[in-house]
Amino acid sequence: MESYKSEFIDFMVESDVLKFGDFTLKSGRKSPFFMNAGAYVTGSQLKRLGEYYAKAIHDNYGDDFDVFFGPAYKGIPLAVVTAIAYSELYGKEVRYCSDRKEAKDHGDRVVMIEDVTTSGKSMEETVPKVRGAADVEIVGLMVSLNRMEVGQGGKVSALDEIKEKYGFEGKAIVTMAEVTEYLYNREHNGRVVINDEIKAAIDKYYEEYGCK
């Protein structure tokens, strides 16, 4: 696993963004884990978050794009901090836009940025907005965590469904499999985040909702 991935997993736990227990998601699914990107609130947290997104985007998509698109409202700060980090880390100026500040230049190559995609439903609203604003090409989507669950069709993952439906790749800084493997029985600030009980609950969840 790349070092930025393990660092990002530690960062999610430290920031109380990734939690384990018993949660009901917007999709109605009962989940043993929950990610809330709204818990990133401080300047230093947002700075680090932008750096992890920038590294993952560079890792997966290289440098051939012009704009970061962050869907309102959660995606807006993500696009902003990623643009800042990308400039600092790779010396490339990338513009940002959102539903409130649309891409206007024809021919722009766009990377979309979201916090997490559980079912892929958010893309039904976002993709037409991006493509309707100007003649742009969507290079891909970057989310922080791939939950590795079946999408709305119930057969393949939400990110795979997005590729089938819209024709671009969906990637994540880390997958839930990487998170589980890294945190299982690992002590983190004096406690084990994923113990045997939580690991069993995660395994059971993926038996029902995981990608085959």
PDB file of C-alpha atoms in Angstrom:
ATOM      1  CA  MET A   1       0.000   0.000   0.000  1.00  0.00           C
ATOM      2  CA  GLU A   2       1.304   3.467  -0.911  1.00  0.00           C
ATOM      3  CA  SER A   3       2.336   5.492   2.130  1.00  0.00           C
ATOM      4  CA  TYR A   4      -0.187   8.258   1.441  1.00  0.00           C
ATOM      5  CA  LYS A   5      -2.984   5.664   1.642  1.00  0.00           C
ATOM      6  CA  SER A   6      -2.034   4.356   5.093  1.00  0.00           C
ATOM      7  CA  GLU A   7      -1.491   7.947   6.250  1.00  0.00           C
ATOM      8  CA  PHE A   8      -4.951   8.854   4.958  1.00  0.00           C
ATOM      9  CA  ILE A   9      -6.570   5.956   6.832  1.00  0.00           C
ATOM     10  CA  ASP A  10      -4.895   7.096  10.063  1.00  0.00           C
ATOM     11  CA  PHE A  11      -6.010  10.648   9.262  1.00  0.00           C
ATOM     12  CA  MET A  12      -9.667   9.616   8.824  1.00  0.00           C
ATOM     13  CA  VAL A  13      -9.661   7.843  12.190  1.00  0.00           C
ATOM     14  CA  GLU A  14      -7.827  10.678  13.981  1.00  0.00           C
ATOM     15  CA  SER A  15     -10.265  13.238  12.545  1.00  0.00           C
ATOM     16  CA  ASP A  16     -13.280  11.168  13.692  1.00  0.00           C
ATOM     17  CA  VAL A  17     -14.432  11.053  10.077  1.00  0.00           C
ATOM     18  CA  LEU A  18     -14.468   7.263   9.801  1.00  0.00           C
ATOM     19  CA  LYS A  19     -16.453   5.567  12.538  1.00  0.00           C
ATOM     20  CA  PHE A  20     -17.371   1.992  13.326  1.00  0.00           C
ATOM     21  CA  GLY A  21     -20.565   0.834  15.035  1.00  0.00           C
ATOM     22  CA  ASP A  22     -24.180   0.673  13.878  1.00  0.00           C
ATOM     23  CA  PHE A  23     -25.344   3.250  11.322  1.00  0.00           C
ATOM     24  CA  THR A  24     -28.298   3.693   8.959  1.00  0.00           C
ATOM     25  CA  LEU A  25     -27.229   5.209   5.651  1.00  0.00           C
ATOM     26  CA  LYS A  26     -29.251   7.499   3.367  1.00  0.00           C
ATOM     27  CA  SER A  27     -29.736   4.465   1.141  1.00  0.00           C
ATOM     28  CA  GLY A  28     -31.487   2.722   4.037  1.00  0.00           C
ATOM     29  CA  ARG A  29     -28.717   0.164   4.422  1.00  0.00           C
ATOM     30  CA  LYS A  30     -27.603  -0.710   7.954  1.00  0.00           C
ATOM     31  CA  SER A  31     -23.828  -0.344   7.993  1.00  0.00           C
ATOM     32  CA  PRO A  32     -21.123  -1.174  10.563  1.00  0.00           C
ATOM     33  CA  PHE A  33     -19.083   1.815   9.396  1.00  0.00           C
ATOM     34  CA  PHE A  34     -19.788   5.411   8.451  1.00  0.00           C
ATOM     35  CA  MET A  35     -17.745   8.170   6.860  1.00  0.00           C
ATOM     36  CA  ASN A  36     -18.649  11.815   7.455  1.00  0.00           C
ATOM     37  CA  ALA A  37     -16.445  14.203   5.503  1.00  0.00           C
ATOM     38  CA  GLY A  38     -18.209  17.089   7.247  1.00  0.00           C
ATOM     39  CA  ALA A  39     -16.050  16.341  10.296  1.00  0.00           C
ATOM     40  CA  TYR A  40     -13.028  17.869   8.539  1.00  0.00           C
ATOM     41  CA  VAL A  41     -13.334  21.367   9.981  1.00  0.00           C
ATOM     42  CA  THR A  42      -9.932  22.849  10.837  1.00  0.00           C
ATOM     43  CA  GLY A  43      -7.442  24.529   8.534  1.00  0.00           C
ATOM     44  CA  SER A  44      -4.792  21.869   9.073  1.00  0.00           C
ATOM     45  CA  GLN A  45      -7.283  19.051   8.430  1.00  0.00           C
ATOM     46  CA  LEU A  46      -8.461  20.622   5.175  1.00  0.00           C
ATOM     47  CA  LYS A  47      -4.882  21.232   4.072  1.00  0.00           C
ATOM     48  CA  ARG A  48      -3.987  17.571   4.608  1.00  0.00           C
ATOM     49  CA  LEU A  49      -7.208  16.400   2.981  1.00  0.00           C
ATOM     50  CA  GLY A  50      -6.412  18.387  -0.155  1.00  0.00           C
ATOM     51  CA  GLU A  51      -2.947  16.834  -0.280  1.00  0.00           C
ATOM     52  CA  TYR A  52      -4.341  13.285  -0.130  1.00  0.00           C
ATOM     53  CA  TYR A  53      -6.830  14.035  -2.901  1.00  0.00           C
ATOM     54  CA  ALA A  54      -4.088  15.643  -5.013  1.00  0.00           C
ATOM     55  CA  LYS A  55      -1.763  12.644  -4.586  1.00  0.00           C
ATOM     56  CA  ALA A  56      -4.515  10.164  -5.468  1.00  0.00           C
ATOM     57  CA  ILE A  57      -5.584  12.200  -8.520  1.00  0.00           C
ATOM     58  CA  HIS A  58      -1.973  12.478  -9.713  1.00  0.00           C
ATOM     59  CA  ASP A  59      -1.526   8.743  -9.111  1.00  0.00           C
ATOM     60  CA  ASN A  60      -4.636   7.791 -11.099  1.00  0.00           C
ATOM     61  CA  TYR A  61      -5.101  10.516 -13.712  1.00  0.00           C
ATOM     62  CA  GLY A  62      -1.672  12.092 -14.202  1.00  0.00           C
ATOM     63  CA  ASP A  63      -1.696  15.776 -15.150  1.00  0.00           C
ATOM     64  CA  ASP A  64      -3.887  15.927 -18.258  1.00  0.00           C
ATOM     65  CA  PHE A  65      -6.846  17.957 -16.958  1.00  0.00           C
ATOM     66  CA  ASP A  66      -7.799  21.603 -16.433  1.00  0.00           C
ATOM     67  CA  VAL A  67     -10.542  21.809 -13.820  1.00  0.00           C
ATOM     68  CA  PHE A  68     -11.626  20.264 -10.519  1.00  0.00           C
ATOM     69  CA  PHE A  69     -15.415  20.156 -10.206  1.00  0.00           C
ATOM     70  CA  GLY A  70     -16.872  19.904  -6.707  1.00  0.00           C
ATOM     71  CA  PRO A  71     -20.660  19.382  -6.520  1.00  0.00           C
ATOM     72  CA  ALA A  72     -22.405  21.760  -4.127  1.00  0.00           C
ATOM     73  CA  TYR A  73     -22.170  21.848  -1.304  1.00  0.00           C
ATOM     74  CA  LYS A  74     -19.786  19.313   0.192  1.00  0.00           C
ATOM     75  CA  GLY A  75     -17.707  19.076  -2.975  1.00  0.00           C
ATOM     76  CA  ILE A  76     -16.906  22.794  -3.146  1.00  0.00           C
ATOM     77  CA  PRO A  77     -14.327  22.923  -0.308  1.00  0.00           C
ATOM     78  CA  LEU A  78     -12.900  19.599  -1.506  1.00  0.00           C
ATOM     79  CA  ALA A  79     -12.269  21.036  -4.983  1.00  0.00           C
ATOM     80  CA  VAL A  80     -10.764  24.209  -3.510  1.00  0.00           C
ATOM     81  CA  VAL A  81      -8.307  22.518  -1.146  1.00  0.00           C
ATOM     82  CA  THR A  82      -7.339  19.985  -3.826  1.00  0.00           C
ATOM     83  CA  ALA A  83      -6.576  22.762  -6.319  1.00  0.00           C
ATOM     84  CA  ILE A  84      -4.365  24.493  -3.737  1.00  0.00           C
ATOM     85  CA  ALA A  85      -2.577  21.240  -2.867  1.00  0.00           C
ATOM     86  CA  TYR A  86      -2.085  20.292  -6.524  1.00  0.00           C
ATOM     87  CA  SER A  87      -0.405  23.621  -7.194  1.00  0.00           C
ATOM     88  CA  GLU A  88       1.887  23.209  -4.189  1.00  0.00           C
ATOM     89  CA  LEU A  89       2.764  19.543  -4.774  1.00  0.00           C
ATOM     90  CA  TYR A  90       2.998  19.391  -8.573  1.00  0.00           C
ATOM     91  CA  GLY A  91       3.357  22.985  -9.735  1.00  0.00           C
ATOM     92  CA  LYS A  92       0.253  22.801 -11.926  1.00  0.00           C
ATOM     93  CA  GLU A  93      -2.473  25.417 -11.773  1.00  0.00           C
ATOM     94  CA  VAL A  94      -5.874  23.741 -11.873  1.00  0.00           C
ATOM     95  CA  ARG A  95      -9.060  25.803 -11.768  1.00  0.00           C
ATOM     96  CA  TYR A  96     -12.012  24.778  -9.640  1.00  0.00           C
ATOM     97  CA  CYS A  97     -15.717  25.055 -10.332  1.00  0.00           C
ATOM     98  CA  SER A  98     -19.007  23.882  -8.868  1.00  0.00           C
ATOM     99  CA  ASP A  99     -22.740  24.019  -9.502  1.00  0.00           C
ATOM    100  CA  ARG A 100     -22.509  27.663  -8.437  1.00  0.00           C
ATOM    101  CA  LYS A 101     -19.418  28.471 -10.497  1.00  0.00           C
ATOM    102  CA  GLU A 102     -19.691  26.435 -13.662  1.00  0.00           C
ATOM    103  CA  ALA A 103     -17.014  25.496 -16.174  1.00  0.00           C
ATOM    104  CA  LYS A 104     -17.450  27.786 -19.167  1.00  0.00           C
ATOM    105  CA  ASP A 105     -14.507  26.905 -21.378  1.00  0.00           C
ATOM    106  CA  HIS A 106     -15.204  24.467 -24.186  1.00  0.00           C
ATOM    107  CA  GLY A 107     -12.753  21.609 -24.327  1.00  0.00           C
ATOM    108  CA  ASP A 108     -11.959  21.669 -20.607  1.00  0.00           C
ATOM    109  CA  ARG A 109     -10.923  18.321 -19.138  1.00  0.00           C
ATOM    110  CA  VAL A 110     -12.595  17.929 -15.757  1.00  0.00           C
ATOM    111  CA  VAL A 111     -11.899  15.766 -12.700  1.00  0.00           C
ATOM    112  CA  MET A 112     -14.914  15.569 -10.403  1.00  0.00           C
ATOM    113  CA  ILE A 113     -14.374  15.397  -6.639  1.00  0.00           C
ATOM    114  CA  GLU A 114     -16.811  13.922  -4.102  1.00  0.00           C
ATOM    115  CA  ASP A 115     -16.490  12.736  -0.501  1.00  0.00           C
ATOM    116  CA  VAL A 116     -17.919   9.231  -0.877  1.00  0.00           C
ATOM    117  CA  THR A 117     -20.192   7.416  -3.322  1.00  0.00           C
ATOM    118  CA  THR A 118     -22.388   4.733  -1.797  1.00  0.00           C
ATOM    119  CA  SER A 119     -24.952   4.093  -4.523  1.00  0.00           C
ATOM    120  CA  GLY A 120     -23.877   6.512  -7.269  1.00  0.00           C
ATOM    121  CA  LYS A 121     -27.204   8.374  -7.081  1.00  0.00           C
ATOM    122  CA  SER A 122     -25.567  11.780  -6.718  1.00  0.00           C
ATOM    123  CA  MET A 123     -24.056  11.440 -10.194  1.00  0.00           C
ATOM    124  CA  GLU A 124     -27.544  11.460 -11.749  1.00  0.00           C
ATOM    125  CA  GLU A 125     -27.786  15.163 -10.913  1.00  0.00           C
ATOM    126  CA  THR A 126     -24.143  16.145 -11.179  1.00  0.00           C
ATOM    127  CA  VAL A 127     -23.031  14.715 -14.520  1.00  0.00           C
ATOM    128  CA  PRO A 128     -25.763  16.415 -16.603  1.00  0.00           C
ATOM    129  CA  LYS A 129     -24.918  19.738 -14.902  1.00  0.00           C
ATOM    130  CA  VAL A 130     -21.244  19.450 -15.792  1.00  0.00           C
ATOM    131  CA  ARG A 131     -21.834  18.324 -19.355  1.00  0.00           C
ATOM    132  CA  GLY A 132     -24.639  20.851 -19.851  1.00  0.00           C
ATOM    133  CA  ALA A 133     -22.567  23.861 -18.792  1.00  0.00           C
ATOM    134  CA  ALA A 134     -20.077  23.615 -21.650  1.00  0.00           C
ATOM    135  CA  ASP A 135     -18.551  21.142 -24.078  1.00  0.00           C
ATOM    136  CA  VAL A 136     -16.250  19.524 -21.522  1.00  0.00           C
ATOM    137  CA  GLU A 137     -14.734  16.088 -21.083  1.00  0.00           C
ATOM    138  CA  ILE A 138     -15.033  14.391 -17.714  1.00  0.00           C
ATOM    139  CA  VAL A 139     -11.731  12.613 -17.128  1.00  0.00           C
ATOM    140  CA  GLY A 140     -12.823  10.881 -13.945  1.00  0.00           C
ATOM    141  CA  LEU A 141     -14.252  11.033 -10.459  1.00  0.00           C
ATOM    142  CA  MET A 142     -12.196  10.938  -7.272  1.00  0.00           C
ATOM    143  CA  VAL A 143     -13.794  10.071  -3.941  1.00  0.00           C
ATOM    144  CA  SER A 144     -12.046   9.673  -0.606  1.00  0.00           C
ATOM    145  CA  LEU A 145     -13.423   6.209   0.204  1.00  0.00           C
ATOM    146  CA  ASN A 146     -14.683   3.444  -2.074  1.00  0.00           C
ATOM    147  CA  ARG A 147     -17.248   1.636   0.071  1.00  0.00           C
ATOM    148  CA  MET A 148     -17.093  -1.278  -2.416  1.00  0.00           C
ATOM    149  CA  GLU A 149     -20.844  -1.830  -2.369  1.00  0.00           C
ATOM    150  CA  VAL A 150     -23.214  -2.673  -5.174  1.00  0.00           C
ATOM    151  CA  GLY A 151     -24.773   0.383  -6.753  1.00  0.00           C
ATOM    152  CA  GLN A 152     -28.389   1.069  -7.614  1.00  0.00           C
ATOM    153  CA  GLY A 153     -28.495  -1.794 -10.111  1.00  0.00           C
ATOM    154  CA  GLY A 154     -27.515  -4.281  -7.416  1.00  0.00           C
ATOM    155  CA  LYS A 155     -24.845  -6.030  -9.482  1.00  0.00           C
ATOM    156  CA  VAL A 156     -21.611  -4.018  -9.710  1.00  0.00           C
ATOM    157  CA  SER A 157     -20.056  -1.341  -7.498  1.00  0.00           C
ATOM    158  CA  ALA A 158     -21.290   2.239  -7.588  1.00  0.00           C
ATOM    159  CA  LEU A 159     -17.998   3.340  -9.169  1.00  0.00           C
ATOM    160  CA  ASP A 160     -18.202   0.609 -11.831  1.00  0.00           C
ATOM    161  CA  GLU A 161     -21.817   1.567 -12.459  1.00  0.00           C
ATOM    162  CA  ILE A 162     -20.729   5.163 -13.023  1.00  0.00           C
ATOM    163  CA  LYS A 163     -18.242   4.005 -15.659  1.00  0.00           C
ATOM    164  CA  GLU A 164     -20.885   1.888 -17.404  1.00  0.00           C
ATOM    165  CA  LYS A 165     -23.441   4.691 -17.360  1.00  0.00           C
ATOM    166  CA  TYR A 166     -21.326   7.784 -17.995  1.00  0.00           C
ATOM    167  CA  GLY A 167     -18.116   6.492 -19.545  1.00  0.00           C
ATOM    168  CA  PHE A 168     -15.506   7.750 -17.090  1.00  0.00           C
ATOM    169  CA  GLU A 169     -13.494   6.108 -14.309  1.00  0.00           C
ATOM    170  CA  GLY A 170     -14.369   6.443 -10.651  1.00  0.00           C
ATOM    171  CA  LYS A 171     -11.424   6.122  -8.275  1.00  0.00           C
ATOM    172  CA  ALA A 172     -10.861   6.502  -4.537  1.00  0.00           C
ATOM    173  CA  ILE A 173      -7.983   7.534  -2.298  1.00  0.00           C
ATOM    174  CA  VAL A 174      -8.548   4.235  -0.459  1.00  0.00           C
ATOM    175  CA  THR A 175     -10.948   1.306  -0.644  1.00  0.00           C
ATOM    176  CA  MET A 176     -12.780  -0.178   2.310  1.00  0.00           C
ATOM    177  CA  ALA A 177     -10.805  -3.380   1.785  1.00  0.00           C
ATOM    178  CA  GLU A 178      -7.565  -1.417   2.266  1.00  0.00           C
ATOM    179  CA  VAL A 179      -9.013   0.278   5.347  1.00  0.00           C
ATOM    180  CA  THR A 180     -10.078  -3.020   6.895  1.00  0.00           C
ATOM    181  CA  GLU A 181      -6.799  -4.754   6.147  1.00  0.00           C
ATOM    182  CA  TYR A 182      -4.768  -1.866   7.560  1.00  0.00           C
ATOM    183  CA  LEU A 183      -6.808  -1.293  10.740  1.00  0.00           C
ATOM    184  CA  TYR A 184      -7.729  -4.872  11.664  1.00  0.00           C
ATOM    185  CA  ASN A 185      -6.238  -5.677  15.086  1.00  0.00           C
ATOM    186  CA  ARG A 186      -3.982  -2.604  14.799  1.00  0.00           C
ATOM    187  CA  GLU A 187      -3.785  -0.451  17.901  1.00  0.00           C
ATOM    188  CA  HIS A 188      -4.529   3.186  17.159  1.00  0.00           C
ATOM    189  CA  ASN A 189      -3.974   5.710  19.969  1.00  0.00           C
ATOM    190  CA  GLY A 190      -4.348   3.007  22.584  1.00  0.00           C
ATOM    191  CA  ARG A 191      -7.362   1.196  21.112  1.00  0.00           C
ATOM    192  CA  VAL A 192      -8.017  -1.336  18.394  1.00  0.00           C
ATOM    193  CA  VAL A 193     -10.300   0.334  15.850  1.00  0.00           C
ATOM    194  CA  ILE A 194     -11.353  -2.843  14.016  1.00  0.00           C
ATOM    195  CA  ASN A 195     -11.469  -5.758  16.432  1.00  0.00           C
ATOM    196  CA  ASP A 196     -12.801  -9.256  15.722  1.00  0.00           C
ATOM    197  CA  GLU A 197     -16.401  -8.214  16.402  1.00  0.00           C
ATOM    198  CA  ILE A 198     -16.329  -5.238  14.038  1.00  0.00           C
ATOM    199  CA  LYS A 199     -14.445  -7.244  11.416  1.00  0.00           C
ATOM    200  CA  ALA A 200     -17.190  -9.902  11.553  1.00  0.00           C
ATOM    201  CA  ALA A 201     -19.860  -7.191  11.130  1.00  0.00           C
ATOM    202  CA  ILE A 202     -18.008  -5.753   8.128  1.00  0.00           C
ATOM    203  CA  ASP A 203     -17.689  -9.213   6.561  1.00  0.00           C
ATOM    204  CA  LYS A 204     -21.416  -9.837   7.079  1.00  0.00           C
ATOM    205  CA  TYR A 205     -22.266  -6.461   5.538  1.00  0.00           C
ATOM    206  CA  TYR A 206     -20.283  -7.265   2.423  1.00  0.00           C
ATOM    207  CA  GLU A 207     -21.913 -10.660   2.113  1.00  0.00           C
ATOM    208  CA  GLU A 208     -25.170  -8.744   1.590  1.00  0.00           C
ATOM    209  CA  TYR A 209     -24.089  -5.546  -0.142  1.00  0.00           C
ATOM    210  CA  GLY A 210     -20.553  -6.162  -1.397  1.00  0.00           C
ATOM    211  CA  CYS A 211     -19.582  -6.415  -5.053  1.00  0.00           C
ATOM    212  CA  LYS A 212     -19.358  -9.930  -6.360  1.00  0.00           C
TER     213      LYS A 212
END
